[in-house]
């Protein structure tokens, strides 16, 4: 199970790398990078819940800012977002970013729970 944290690290570092050609790459490299950092801390066993909770709260707030665009995508009948890697229309980029942030936030939420549980078991 411990090495699963390294797999998560590798996955999020790869996602950060793939964002380097994006116009807003710095935001996404930071988002994916913080998840990679948290998973490395979990691997080494020195992750405190607050360390994962603070970026989780920030990413959740950022994710919430995409809810109107996501709702618009749903009301448009959920047109494909996987047709091509180039985002030809705004809904494609915004919906992909919505799901990317959801994945980041969900992973951080797991690490908040996991680290809290580890602290309780250590008592």
GROMACS .gro file of C-alpha atoms in nm:
model
  123
    1UNK     CA    1   0.000   0.000   0.000
    2UNK     CA    2   0.286   0.236   0.078
    3UNK     CA    3   0.408   0.227  -0.282
    4UNK     CA    4   0.067   0.335  -0.406
    5UNK     CA    5   0.165   0.682  -0.282
    6UNK     CA    6   0.461   0.676  -0.522
    7UNK     CA    7   0.232   0.575  -0.807
    8UNK     CA    8   0.006   0.869  -0.724
    9UNK     CA    9   0.314   1.094  -0.720
   10UNK     CA   10   0.425   0.972  -1.062
   11UNK     CA   11   0.076   1.013  -1.207
   12UNK     CA   12   0.037   1.371  -1.088
   13UNK     CA   13   0.389   1.467  -1.192
   14UNK     CA   14   0.309   1.331  -1.537
   15UNK     CA   15  -0.013   1.535  -1.543
   16UNK     CA   16   0.186   1.844  -1.443
   17UNK     CA   17   0.432   1.778  -1.723
   18UNK     CA   18   0.151   1.747  -1.979
   19UNK     CA   19   0.027   2.094  -1.877
   20UNK     CA   20   0.350   2.270  -1.972
   21UNK     CA   21   0.217   2.359  -2.318
   22UNK     CA   22  -0.109   2.504  -2.182
   23UNK     CA   23  -0.160   2.883  -2.178
   24UNK     CA   24  -0.232   2.872  -1.802
   25UNK     CA   25   0.030   2.606  -1.730
   26UNK     CA   26   0.151   2.763  -1.405
   27UNK     CA   27  -0.184   2.713  -1.231
   28UNK     CA   28  -0.211   2.353  -1.340
   29UNK     CA   29   0.148   2.260  -1.265
   30UNK     CA   30   0.092   2.403  -0.916
   31UNK     CA   31  -0.234   2.210  -0.871
   32UNK     CA   32  -0.093   1.878  -0.986
   33UNK     CA   33   0.239   1.947  -0.816
   34UNK     CA   34   0.083   2.002  -0.473
   35UNK     CA   35  -0.095   1.667  -0.500
   36UNK     CA   36   0.237   1.503  -0.593
   37UNK     CA   37   0.403   1.674  -0.295
   38UNK     CA   38   0.130   1.554  -0.057
   39UNK     CA   39   0.158   1.196  -0.184
   40UNK     CA   40   0.537   1.201  -0.135
   41UNK     CA   41   0.483   1.319   0.222
   42UNK     CA   42   0.240   1.031   0.270
   43UNK     CA   43   0.497   0.786   0.132
   44UNK     CA   44   0.753   0.899   0.388
   45UNK     CA   45   0.493   0.888   0.663
   46UNK     CA   46   0.516   1.249   0.776
   47UNK     CA   47   0.188   1.384   0.641
   48UNK     CA   48  -0.025   1.576   0.888
   49UNK     CA   49  -0.393   1.629   0.806
   50UNK     CA   50  -0.360   2.009   0.799
   51UNK     CA   51  -0.087   1.987   0.534
   52UNK     CA   52  -0.330   1.813   0.299
   53UNK     CA   53  -0.639   2.004   0.414
   54UNK     CA   54  -0.518   2.354   0.327
   55UNK     CA   55  -0.453   2.287  -0.043
   56UNK     CA   56  -0.769   2.071  -0.053
   57UNK     CA   57  -0.973   2.371   0.061
   58UNK     CA   58  -0.805   2.597  -0.195
   59UNK     CA   59  -0.861   2.350  -0.480
   60UNK     CA   60  -1.221   2.298  -0.372
   61UNK     CA   61  -1.283   2.674  -0.391
   62UNK     CA   62  -1.119   2.683  -0.735
   63UNK     CA   63  -1.326   2.385  -0.846
   64UNK     CA   64  -1.646   2.558  -0.732
   65UNK     CA   65  -1.568   2.846  -0.967
   66UNK     CA   66  -1.616   2.603  -1.258
   67UNK     CA   67  -1.963   2.488  -1.153
   68UNK     CA   68  -2.150   2.740  -1.374
   69UNK     CA   69  -1.957   2.629  -1.684
   70UNK     CA   70  -2.013   2.265  -1.593
   71UNK     CA   71  -2.386   2.329  -1.547
   72UNK     CA   72  -2.393   2.497  -1.887
   73UNK     CA   73  -2.221   2.194  -2.041
   74UNK     CA   74  -2.486   1.970  -1.883
   75UNK     CA   75  -2.771   2.189  -2.009
   76UNK     CA   76  -2.616   2.185  -2.358
   77UNK     CA   77  -2.668   1.808  -2.363
   78UNK     CA   78  -2.313   1.714  -2.262
   79UNK     CA   79  -2.142   1.752  -2.600
   80UNK     CA   80  -1.825   1.548  -2.633
   81UNK     CA   81  -1.512   1.671  -2.459
   82UNK     CA   82  -1.296   1.390  -2.594
   83UNK     CA   83  -1.327   1.447  -2.968
   84UNK     CA   84  -0.977   1.590  -3.002
   85UNK     CA   85  -0.703   1.703  -2.770
   86UNK     CA   86  -0.731   2.057  -2.905
   87UNK     CA   87  -1.007   2.245  -2.727
   88UNK     CA   88  -1.196   2.404  -3.016
   89UNK     CA   89  -1.480   2.538  -2.801
   90UNK     CA   90  -1.482   2.685  -2.451
   91UNK     CA   91  -1.697   2.410  -2.302
   92UNK     CA   92  -1.432   2.151  -2.385
   93UNK     CA   93  -1.152   2.328  -2.198
   94UNK     CA   94  -1.367   2.435  -1.902
   95UNK     CA   95  -1.526   2.093  -1.857
   96UNK     CA   96  -1.189   1.920  -1.872
   97UNK     CA   97  -1.054   2.165  -1.614
   98UNK     CA   98  -1.360   2.099  -1.396
   99UNK     CA   99  -1.286   1.728  -1.395
  100UNK     CA  100  -0.911   1.782  -1.351
  101UNK     CA  101  -0.973   1.988  -1.039
  102UNK     CA  102  -1.223   1.731  -0.915
  103UNK     CA  103  -0.957   1.460  -0.944
  104UNK     CA  104  -0.701   1.677  -0.763
  105UNK     CA  105  -0.946   1.769  -0.489
  106UNK     CA  106  -1.068   1.412  -0.448
  107UNK     CA  107  -0.712   1.287  -0.411
  108UNK     CA  108  -0.632   1.554  -0.153
  109UNK     CA  109  -0.955   1.479   0.034
  110UNK     CA  110  -0.846   1.115   0.050
  111UNK     CA  111  -0.508   1.219   0.189
  112UNK     CA  112  -0.675   1.436   0.454
  113UNK     CA  113  -0.879   1.137   0.564
  114UNK     CA  114  -0.584   0.898   0.537
  115UNK     CA  115  -0.348   1.118   0.741
  116UNK     CA  116  -0.615   1.183   1.002
  117UNK     CA  117  -0.668   0.806   1.031
  118UNK     CA  118  -0.293   0.746   1.059
  119UNK     CA  119  -0.272   0.995   1.345
  120UNK     CA  120  -0.562   0.825   1.525
  121UNK     CA  121  -0.407   0.482   1.486
  122UNK     CA  122  -0.077   0.609   1.624
  123UNK     CA  123  -0.239   0.729   1.948
   0.00000   0.00000   0.00000
